[in-house]
Short mmCIF file of C-alpha atoms and ligand atoms in Angstrom, two decimals:
data_model
loop_
_atom_site.label_atom_id
_atom_site.label_comp_id
_atom_site.label_asym_id
_atom_site.label_seq_id
_atom_site.Cartn_x
_atom_site.Cartn_y
_atom_site.Cartn_z
CA MET A 296 -26.05 -31.55 -43.95
CA THR A 297 -28.04 -29.19 -41.12
CA LEU A 298 -27.84 -25.81 -43.06
CA GLY A 299 -27.64 -24.05 -39.84
CA SER A 300 -27.13 -24.29 -36.00
CA PRO A 301 -28.99 -25.95 -34.08
CA ASP A 302 -27.95 -24.27 -30.76
CA PHE A 303 -29.48 -21.59 -31.92
CA TRP A 304 -32.32 -22.27 -33.42
CA ARG A 305 -34.20 -24.18 -30.75
CA ARG A 306 -37.18 -23.45 -29.31
CA ARG A 307 -36.89 -19.66 -31.06
CA ARG A 308 -40.35 -18.35 -32.31
CA VAL A 309 -39.69 -17.82 -35.96
CA LEU A 310 -42.30 -15.90 -38.62
CA VAL A 311 -42.17 -16.73 -42.13
CA THR A 312 -44.32 -14.69 -44.22
CA GLY A 313 -45.05 -16.25 -47.97
CA GLY A 314 -43.71 -19.34 -45.68
CA ALA A 315 -46.20 -21.35 -48.38
CA GLY A 316 -43.95 -20.15 -51.02
CA PHE A 317 -41.18 -21.18 -53.11
CA LEU A 318 -38.08 -20.00 -50.82
CA GLY A 319 -40.05 -20.17 -47.75
CA SER A 320 -41.62 -23.11 -48.15
CA ASN A 321 -37.70 -24.40 -47.95
CA LEU A 322 -37.36 -22.25 -44.91
CA CYS A 323 -39.68 -23.91 -43.24
CA HIS A 324 -38.68 -27.01 -43.79
CA ALA A 325 -35.28 -26.45 -42.87
CA LEU A 326 -36.13 -24.00 -39.89
CA ALA A 327 -38.26 -26.81 -37.95
CA GLY A 328 -35.85 -29.56 -38.74
CA LEU A 329 -32.89 -27.23 -36.05
CA GLY A 330 -36.37 -27.42 -33.33
CA ALA A 331 -37.60 -23.47 -34.21
CA ARG A 332 -40.96 -22.37 -33.50
CA VAL A 333 -42.46 -22.07 -36.49
CA THR A 334 -45.32 -20.33 -38.03
CA ALA A 335 -46.51 -19.60 -42.14
CA LEU A 336 -48.43 -17.42 -42.78
CA ASP A 337 -49.43 -16.94 -46.42
CA ALA A 338 -52.31 -15.78 -48.77
CA MET A 339 -51.79 -18.48 -50.46
CA LEU A 340 -52.30 -16.38 -53.80
CA PRO A 341 -53.32 -18.03 -56.67
CA ASP A 342 -50.67 -16.74 -58.40
CA GLY A 343 -47.58 -17.24 -57.28
CA GLY A 344 -45.79 -19.86 -55.65
CA ALA A 345 -47.78 -20.75 -53.01
CA ASN A 346 -48.70 -24.77 -52.37
CA PRO A 347 -50.13 -26.21 -50.33
CA ALA A 348 -47.48 -29.76 -51.00
CA ASN A 349 -44.75 -27.13 -49.84
CA LEU A 350 -45.65 -27.41 -45.93
CA GLU A 351 -45.69 -31.51 -46.12
CA GLY A 352 -44.17 -32.66 -43.05
CA ALA A 353 -42.76 -29.86 -42.57
CA GLY A 354 -44.65 -29.79 -38.82
CA VAL A 355 -45.24 -26.14 -38.73
CA MET A 356 -48.00 -24.53 -38.20
CA LEU A 357 -49.58 -22.15 -41.37
CA VAL A 358 -51.75 -19.65 -41.04
CA ARG A 359 -53.68 -18.17 -43.61
CA GLY A 360 -53.74 -14.32 -44.28
CA ASP A 361 -53.12 -11.68 -46.61
CA LEU A 362 -50.41 -9.26 -45.04
CA ARG A 363 -52.87 -5.88 -46.38
CA GLU A 364 -55.48 -7.16 -44.08
CA THR A 365 -55.23 -9.65 -41.57
CA GLU A 366 -54.92 -9.05 -38.12
CA LEU A 367 -51.36 -8.94 -37.49
CA HIS A 368 -50.12 -8.69 -33.70
CA SER A 369 -51.21 -11.57 -31.77
CA LEU A 370 -48.59 -13.13 -34.94
CA CYS A 371 -46.20 -11.03 -34.17
CA GLN A 372 -46.16 -11.12 -31.15
CA GLY A 373 -42.77 -12.34 -29.29
CA VAL A 374 -41.89 -13.51 -33.13
CA GLU A 375 -37.75 -13.70 -32.28
CA VAL A 376 -36.86 -13.68 -36.18
CA LEU A 377 -38.78 -12.82 -39.06
CA PHE A 378 -37.77 -14.11 -42.19
CA ASN A 379 -40.12 -12.13 -44.65
CA MET A 380 -40.28 -14.30 -47.20
CA ALA A 381 -44.22 -12.86 -49.21
CA ALA A 382 -44.46 -10.48 -52.78
CA GLN A 383 -46.13 -10.05 -55.30
CA THR A 384 -43.37 -11.93 -57.52
CA SER A 385 -44.65 -11.64 -61.30
CA HIS A 386 -42.94 -9.49 -63.17
CA MET A 387 -45.75 -9.00 -66.31
CA GLY A 388 -48.47 -9.44 -62.58
CA GLY A 389 -46.80 -6.65 -61.76
CA GLN A 390 -46.39 -4.04 -65.70
CA ARG A 391 -51.08 -5.93 -65.72
CA ASP A 392 -52.13 -4.69 -62.27
CA PRO A 393 -49.14 -1.76 -60.89
CA VAL A 394 -51.69 -1.21 -57.69
CA ALA A 395 -51.66 -5.07 -56.15
CA ASP A 396 -48.57 -5.27 -56.45
CA LEU A 397 -47.51 -2.17 -54.43
CA ALA A 398 -50.13 -3.01 -52.17
CA ILE A 399 -48.20 -6.74 -51.11
CA ASN A 400 -44.62 -5.34 -51.71
CA ALA A 401 -44.75 -1.66 -49.72
CA VAL A 402 -48.26 -1.24 -47.99
CA ALA A 403 -48.58 -4.24 -46.77
CA GLN A 404 -44.93 -4.66 -45.53
CA VAL A 405 -45.42 -0.85 -44.22
CA ARG A 406 -48.20 -2.40 -42.02
CA LEU A 407 -46.22 -5.08 -40.72
CA VAL A 408 -42.92 -2.99 -39.66
CA GLN A 409 -45.11 -1.06 -37.99
CA VAL A 410 -47.14 -3.56 -35.85
CA MET A 411 -43.58 -5.77 -35.44
CA ARG A 412 -42.15 -2.20 -33.86
CA GLU A 413 -45.58 -2.74 -31.42
CA VAL A 414 -45.38 -6.47 -30.29
CA ALA A 415 -41.45 -7.38 -31.02
CA PRO A 416 -38.78 -4.69 -31.53
CA LYS A 417 -36.31 -6.73 -30.70
CA ALA A 418 -37.18 -9.00 -33.84
CA VAL A 419 -34.19 -9.75 -36.19
CA VAL A 420 -35.11 -9.16 -39.34
CA VAL A 421 -33.59 -11.16 -43.07
CA HIS A 422 -36.13 -9.53 -45.91
CA ALA A 423 -35.52 -11.66 -49.81
CA SER A 424 -35.05 -9.08 -51.53
CA THR A 425 -34.15 -8.85 -55.12
CA ARG A 426 -31.63 -8.71 -58.00
CA GLN A 427 -34.74 -6.94 -60.45
CA PHE A 428 -34.70 -3.64 -59.61
CA TYR A 429 -30.97 -3.15 -60.52
CA GLY A 430 -31.94 -3.19 -64.21
CA ARG A 431 -30.08 -3.81 -67.16
CA PRO A 432 -26.75 -4.30 -65.58
CA LEU A 433 -24.53 -1.14 -66.81
CA SER A 434 -21.45 -3.63 -66.46
CA LEU A 435 -21.37 -7.30 -65.10
CA PRO A 436 -21.13 -8.58 -61.88
CA VAL A 437 -23.05 -6.52 -60.47
CA ASP A 438 -22.67 -5.36 -57.09
CA GLU A 439 -24.27 -3.69 -53.97
CA PHE A 440 -22.77 -0.47 -55.43
CA HIS A 441 -24.77 -0.47 -58.90
CA PRO A 442 -27.73 2.46 -59.46
CA VAL A 443 -30.84 1.23 -58.53
CA ASN A 444 -32.67 1.35 -62.09
CA PRO A 445 -36.01 -0.05 -61.92
CA PRO A 446 -36.92 -1.89 -65.42
CA ASP A 447 -40.75 -2.56 -64.18
CA ALA A 448 -43.31 -1.90 -61.65
CA ASN A 449 -41.86 -4.83 -59.50
CA GLY A 450 -38.58 -3.52 -59.12
CA VAL A 451 -39.79 -0.36 -58.09
CA SER A 452 -42.63 -2.07 -55.24
CA LYS A 453 -39.57 -4.28 -54.31
CA TRP A 454 -37.39 -1.03 -52.86
CA ALA A 455 -39.65 0.03 -51.75
CA GLY A 456 -40.48 -1.64 -49.20
CA GLU A 457 -36.59 -3.39 -48.93
CA GLN A 458 -36.10 -0.04 -48.20
CA TYR A 459 -38.71 0.10 -45.21
CA TRP A 460 -37.42 -1.99 -43.79
CA MET A 461 -33.98 -0.89 -44.23
CA LEU A 462 -34.60 2.13 -42.42
CA GLU A 463 -36.00 0.23 -39.13
CA ASN A 464 -32.62 -0.45 -38.89
CA ARG A 465 -31.53 2.90 -39.57
CA VAL A 466 -33.60 4.76 -37.07
CA LEU A 467 -34.32 2.90 -34.59
CA GLY A 468 -31.40 0.67 -34.91
CA ARG A 469 -33.43 -2.76 -35.88
CA PRO A 470 -31.30 -5.95 -36.24
CA VAL A 471 -31.95 -6.11 -40.30
CA VAL A 472 -30.07 -7.55 -43.14
CA SER A 473 -31.64 -8.12 -46.53
CA LEU A 474 -30.43 -9.94 -49.34
CA ARG A 475 -31.26 -9.75 -52.47
CA LEU A 476 -31.70 -12.53 -54.84
CA THR A 477 -30.78 -13.52 -57.98
CA ASN A 478 -33.05 -16.25 -59.80
CA CYS A 479 -33.60 -18.81 -57.50
CA TYR A 480 -34.71 -22.75 -58.00
CA GLY A 481 -34.57 -26.43 -56.83
CA PRO A 482 -37.34 -28.72 -54.75
CA ARG A 483 -41.01 -26.00 -54.26
CA LEU A 484 -40.36 -23.66 -57.32
CA ARG A 485 -44.01 -22.85 -58.77
CA ILE A 486 -43.28 -24.95 -62.02
CA ALA A 487 -47.21 -25.34 -63.75
CA ASP A 488 -46.01 -22.85 -65.93
CA ALA A 489 -43.47 -19.94 -65.99
CA ARG A 490 -45.00 -17.58 -63.59
CA GLN A 491 -41.96 -17.86 -60.54
CA THR A 492 -39.14 -18.15 -63.74
CA PHE A 493 -38.54 -20.03 -66.71
CA LEU A 494 -37.32 -22.76 -65.04
CA GLY A 495 -40.11 -23.80 -63.50
CA ILE A 496 -41.85 -25.04 -66.51
CA TRP A 497 -38.81 -25.94 -69.19
CA ILE A 498 -38.43 -28.28 -65.47
CA ARG A 499 -41.84 -29.79 -66.22
CA ARG A 500 -41.59 -29.60 -69.76
CA VAL A 501 -38.12 -32.07 -69.93
CA LEU A 502 -40.24 -33.83 -66.85
CA GLU A 503 -43.33 -34.43 -69.39
CA ASP A 504 -40.98 -35.36 -72.96
CA ALA A 505 -42.56 -32.72 -74.31
CA PRO A 506 -40.23 -29.06 -75.77
CA PHE A 507 -39.44 -26.07 -73.77
CA GLU A 508 -39.17 -22.68 -75.34
CA VAL A 509 -35.13 -21.18 -74.92
CA TRP A 510 -36.41 -17.05 -75.07
CA GLY A 511 -32.94 -15.43 -76.63
CA GLY A 512 -30.41 -18.07 -75.21
CA SER A 513 -27.24 -15.48 -74.88
CA GLN A 514 -28.10 -14.42 -71.72
CA LEU A 515 -26.27 -14.18 -68.38
CA ARG A 516 -27.66 -16.44 -65.26
CA ASP A 517 -26.38 -17.08 -62.17
CA LEU A 518 -29.18 -19.65 -60.25
CA ALA A 519 -28.98 -19.95 -56.92
CA TYR A 520 -29.87 -23.55 -55.95
CA VAL A 521 -32.93 -23.50 -53.02
CA ASP A 522 -30.85 -25.57 -50.26
CA ASP A 523 -27.32 -22.30 -50.61
CA VAL A 524 -30.37 -19.93 -50.53
CA THR A 525 -31.54 -21.48 -47.60
CA ARG A 526 -28.48 -21.62 -46.09
CA ALA A 527 -27.49 -17.48 -46.37
CA PHE A 528 -31.19 -16.50 -44.54
CA LEU A 529 -30.09 -19.02 -41.78
CA LEU A 530 -26.97 -17.67 -41.32
CA ALA A 531 -27.62 -14.39 -42.18
CA ALA A 532 -30.60 -14.42 -39.32
CA GLU A 533 -27.70 -15.79 -36.82
CA GLN A 534 -25.18 -13.21 -37.19
CA ALA A 535 -27.42 -10.23 -37.67
CA ASP A 536 -25.90 -9.29 -34.23
CA ARG A 537 -22.62 -8.76 -35.87
CA PRO A 538 -21.64 -5.68 -37.47
CA GLU A 539 -20.73 -6.52 -40.14
CA VAL A 540 -23.83 -7.80 -40.47
CA ALA A 541 -27.04 -5.54 -39.30
CA GLY A 542 -28.27 -3.54 -41.74
CA ARG A 543 -26.26 -4.25 -44.81
CA VAL A 544 -28.04 -5.44 -47.87
CA PHE A 545 -26.47 -7.71 -49.91
CA ASN A 546 -26.26 -9.46 -53.58
CA LEU A 547 -26.80 -12.99 -53.78
CA GLY A 548 -25.43 -15.19 -56.31
CA GLY A 549 -25.11 -19.05 -57.02
CA ALA A 550 -23.03 -20.55 -59.85
CA PRO A 551 -21.08 -19.45 -62.11
CA PRO A 552 -22.65 -17.70 -65.40
CA LEU A 553 -23.52 -19.17 -67.96
CA SER A 554 -25.98 -18.46 -71.21
CA LEU A 555 -29.62 -20.12 -71.32
CA LEU A 556 -28.51 -21.86 -74.09
CA GLU A 557 -25.62 -23.81 -72.17
CA LEU A 558 -27.89 -23.80 -69.51
CA ALA A 559 -31.02 -25.63 -71.52
CA HIS A 560 -28.49 -28.97 -72.67
CA LEU A 561 -27.01 -28.76 -69.04
CA LEU A 562 -30.90 -29.58 -68.03
CA ILE A 563 -30.99 -31.87 -70.06
CA ALA A 564 -28.08 -33.49 -69.38
CA ALA A 565 -29.48 -33.59 -65.54
CA ASN A 566 -32.53 -34.96 -67.43
CA GLY A 567 -30.12 -39.09 -68.70
CA GLY A 568 -30.47 -35.93 -72.07
CA ARG A 569 -33.96 -36.77 -72.09
CA GLY A 570 -35.54 -33.26 -73.30
CA ARG A 571 -35.28 -30.83 -75.91
CA PHE A 572 -36.30 -27.79 -76.40
CA GLU A 573 -36.51 -24.69 -79.44
CA THR A 574 -34.68 -21.51 -79.32
CA ARG A 575 -37.29 -18.24 -79.86
CA GLU A 576 -36.98 -14.41 -79.66
CA PHE A 577 -38.18 -12.60 -77.28
CA PRO A 578 -41.70 -11.94 -76.94
CA PRO A 579 -42.87 -8.96 -77.78
CA ASP A 580 -44.57 -7.16 -74.51
CA ARG A 581 -41.55 -9.02 -72.29
CA ALA A 582 -38.39 -7.13 -74.33
CA PRO A 583 -39.46 -4.35 -72.47
CA ILE A 584 -38.64 -5.14 -69.03
CA ASP A 585 -36.33 -8.15 -69.60
CA ILE A 586 -33.26 -7.20 -67.74
CA GLY A 587 -30.36 -9.21 -70.31
CA SER A 588 -27.16 -10.94 -68.47
CA TYR A 589 -27.46 -10.76 -64.87
CA HIS A 590 -24.76 -11.66 -62.31
CA ALA A 591 -24.09 -10.66 -59.07
CA ASP A 592 -21.08 -9.53 -57.32
CA ASP A 593 -21.64 -11.31 -53.93
CA ARG A 594 -18.00 -10.84 -51.85
CA ALA A 595 -19.67 -8.83 -49.85
CA PHE A 596 -21.62 -11.98 -48.34
CA ARG A 597 -19.43 -13.97 -48.53
CA ALA A 598 -17.00 -11.40 -46.86
CA ALA A 599 -19.20 -11.36 -43.94
CA THR A 600 -20.65 -14.68 -43.36
CA GLY A 601 -18.45 -16.81 -44.81
CA TRP A 602 -21.47 -18.46 -46.83
CA ALA A 603 -20.54 -19.80 -49.92
CA PRO A 604 -22.67 -21.88 -52.91
CA MET A 605 -22.25 -25.51 -51.90
CA VAL A 606 -24.47 -28.05 -54.95
CA PRO A 607 -23.43 -26.91 -58.46
CA LEU A 608 -25.02 -26.56 -60.81
CA GLU A 609 -25.20 -30.08 -62.35
CA GLU A 610 -26.63 -31.79 -59.16
CA GLY A 611 -29.24 -29.27 -58.30
CA LEU A 612 -30.89 -30.09 -61.74
CA ARG A 613 -30.30 -33.39 -60.78
CA ARG A 614 -31.58 -33.02 -57.59
CA SER A 615 -34.49 -31.28 -59.19
CA LEU A 616 -35.74 -32.94 -61.29
CA ALA A 617 -35.73 -35.88 -59.01
CA TRP A 618 -38.16 -34.48 -56.54
CA TYR A 619 -39.80 -33.85 -58.94
CA ARG A 620 -40.52 -36.30 -60.98
CA GLU A 621 -41.77 -38.16 -58.05
CA ARG A 622 -44.52 -34.72 -57.54
CA LEU A 623 -46.05 -34.39 -60.65
CA ALA A 624 -49.41 -34.34 -59.63
CA ASP A 625 -48.72 -31.36 -57.38
CA TYR A 626 -46.84 -29.84 -59.35
CA ALA A 627 -48.18 -30.12 -62.94
CA PHE A 628 -51.10 -29.25 -62.31
N1 NAD B 276 -37.55 -17.41 -56.45
C1 NAD B 276 -36.98 -16.23 -56.95
O1 NAD B 276 -35.54 -17.17 -57.89
C2 NAD B 276 -36.53 -14.89 -56.16
C3 NAD B 276 -35.09 -14.62 -56.48
C4 NAD B 276 -35.39 -12.93 -56.27
C5 NAD B 276 -36.37 -12.59 -55.01
N2 NAD B 276 -36.90 -13.33 -54.60
C6 NAD B 276 -37.27 -13.38 -53.49
O2 NAD B 276 -38.04 -13.75 -51.99
C7 NAD B 276 -39.07 -14.22 -52.48
C8 NAD B 276 -40.07 -14.76 -52.21
O3 NAD B 276 -40.31 -15.98 -53.61
P1 NAD B 276 -40.26 -16.91 -53.77
O4 NAD B 276 -39.71 -17.24 -54.71
O5 NAD B 276 -40.66 -17.81 -52.87
O6 NAD B 276 -41.25 -16.60 -53.83
P2 NAD B 276 -43.55 -17.50 -54.03
O7 NAD B 276 -44.48 -17.00 -54.89
O8 NAD B 276 -42.45 -18.48 -53.99
O9 NAD B 276 -43.72 -17.39 -52.51
C9 NAD B 276 -44.50 -16.08 -52.18
C10 NAD B 276 -45.39 -16.40 -51.27
O10 NAD B 276 -45.81 -14.54 -50.51
C11 NAD B 276 -47.22 -15.42 -50.45
N3 NAD B 276 -47.56 -13.60 -50.44
C12 NAD B 276 -48.28 -12.86 -51.64
N4 NAD B 276 -48.45 -12.29 -51.54
C13 NAD B 276 -49.00 -12.24 -50.17
C14 NAD B 276 -49.39 -10.91 -48.91
N5 NAD B 276 -49.83 -10.18 -49.18
N6 NAD B 276 -50.25 -12.00 -47.68
C15 NAD B 276 -49.15 -13.20 -47.36
N7 NAD B 276 -48.61 -13.80 -47.91
C16 NAD B 276 -48.54 -13.07 -49.31
C17 NAD B 276 -47.36 -15.47 -51.45
O11 NAD B 276 -48.46 -16.89 -51.19
C18 NAD B 276 -46.29 -17.49 -52.17
O12 NAD B 276 -46.53 -17.65 -51.08
C19 NAD B 276 -40.08 -13.35 -52.37
O13 NAD B 276 -39.93 -11.93 -51.51
C20 NAD B 276 -39.06 -12.38 -54.24
O14 NAD B 276 -39.76 -11.22 -54.39
C21 NAD B 276 -37.20 -14.62 -54.75
#
């Protein structure tokens, strides 16, 4: 199944920041398959989801460079669509080093904003944002009118980065769309540890026949399979000239909400019944920034674009396990 419209993407010049990471690399594969001319920019930061294996076979050009310092003019020249996926994504990392977190997620974003103004003023921008800065939800599901209450430094920097891009729309009329993502999963997610999401290390442990840990267990999540997320980004770009889409921030959810305990059982079922887990109290250093339960009200994006998630959770988990089973050496280092 193609995830986007080949007529729209054929020969289109696309820049994907964070293109060697989880979501960026999946986008790169889809875009190249649709005939786009794709450049991936990535600093290959060791603590994030960057992995050279992520772009294997994609047929895109990878530029190793850091948004904080790389010369960006030549990279951005002539770009028609920017998928802006690069970020410092670790919540604990942001707490430990808020200056570095802010430098990547906000200051470097302003640097990119300014260069794009100079050399690609008409390009469409689809920005990867996050549900994180809503904080602990006041009520569920969470729509776009929920107050912004970042629970950690990473939430503050991601909010700032998003807002700098939205200003480009409000002040200069650039077609910008921001997608506030829920927890995403699937092939090319970092599974070496829990830095990207708890589900990464769960997948690794299950495949290595080792127990994984469930912290708490009653928290609700609405996981989004990566192909559905990729399709949402492509649709947002394809429709960014429509007033219903341009200049808007949208929540993006996924599967119907379920508790982490239910998810743990589903993962084991998807592995043919093999796997085991232990439940633990939330670690004291993480508890203060935990947001509890979350699931998105993403009806606005569905209504504006016609998007709906298509991969059921059970199927997404099966596909993920099968994909990593073949590639454990590249991902479980
Ligand atoms: N994956 C999720 O569940 C999720 C949820 C909410 C929001 N998001 C957002 O989606 C985007 C992509 O997330 P992901 O899960 O693919 O993360 P990821 O860590 O896999 O990818 C981000 C990539 O950005 C690169 N990067 C970081 N700083 C950079 C810099 N200064 N210059 C160039 N490259 C840099 C990293 O090396 C990495 O490859 C991020 O903006 C993230 O905040 C993701």
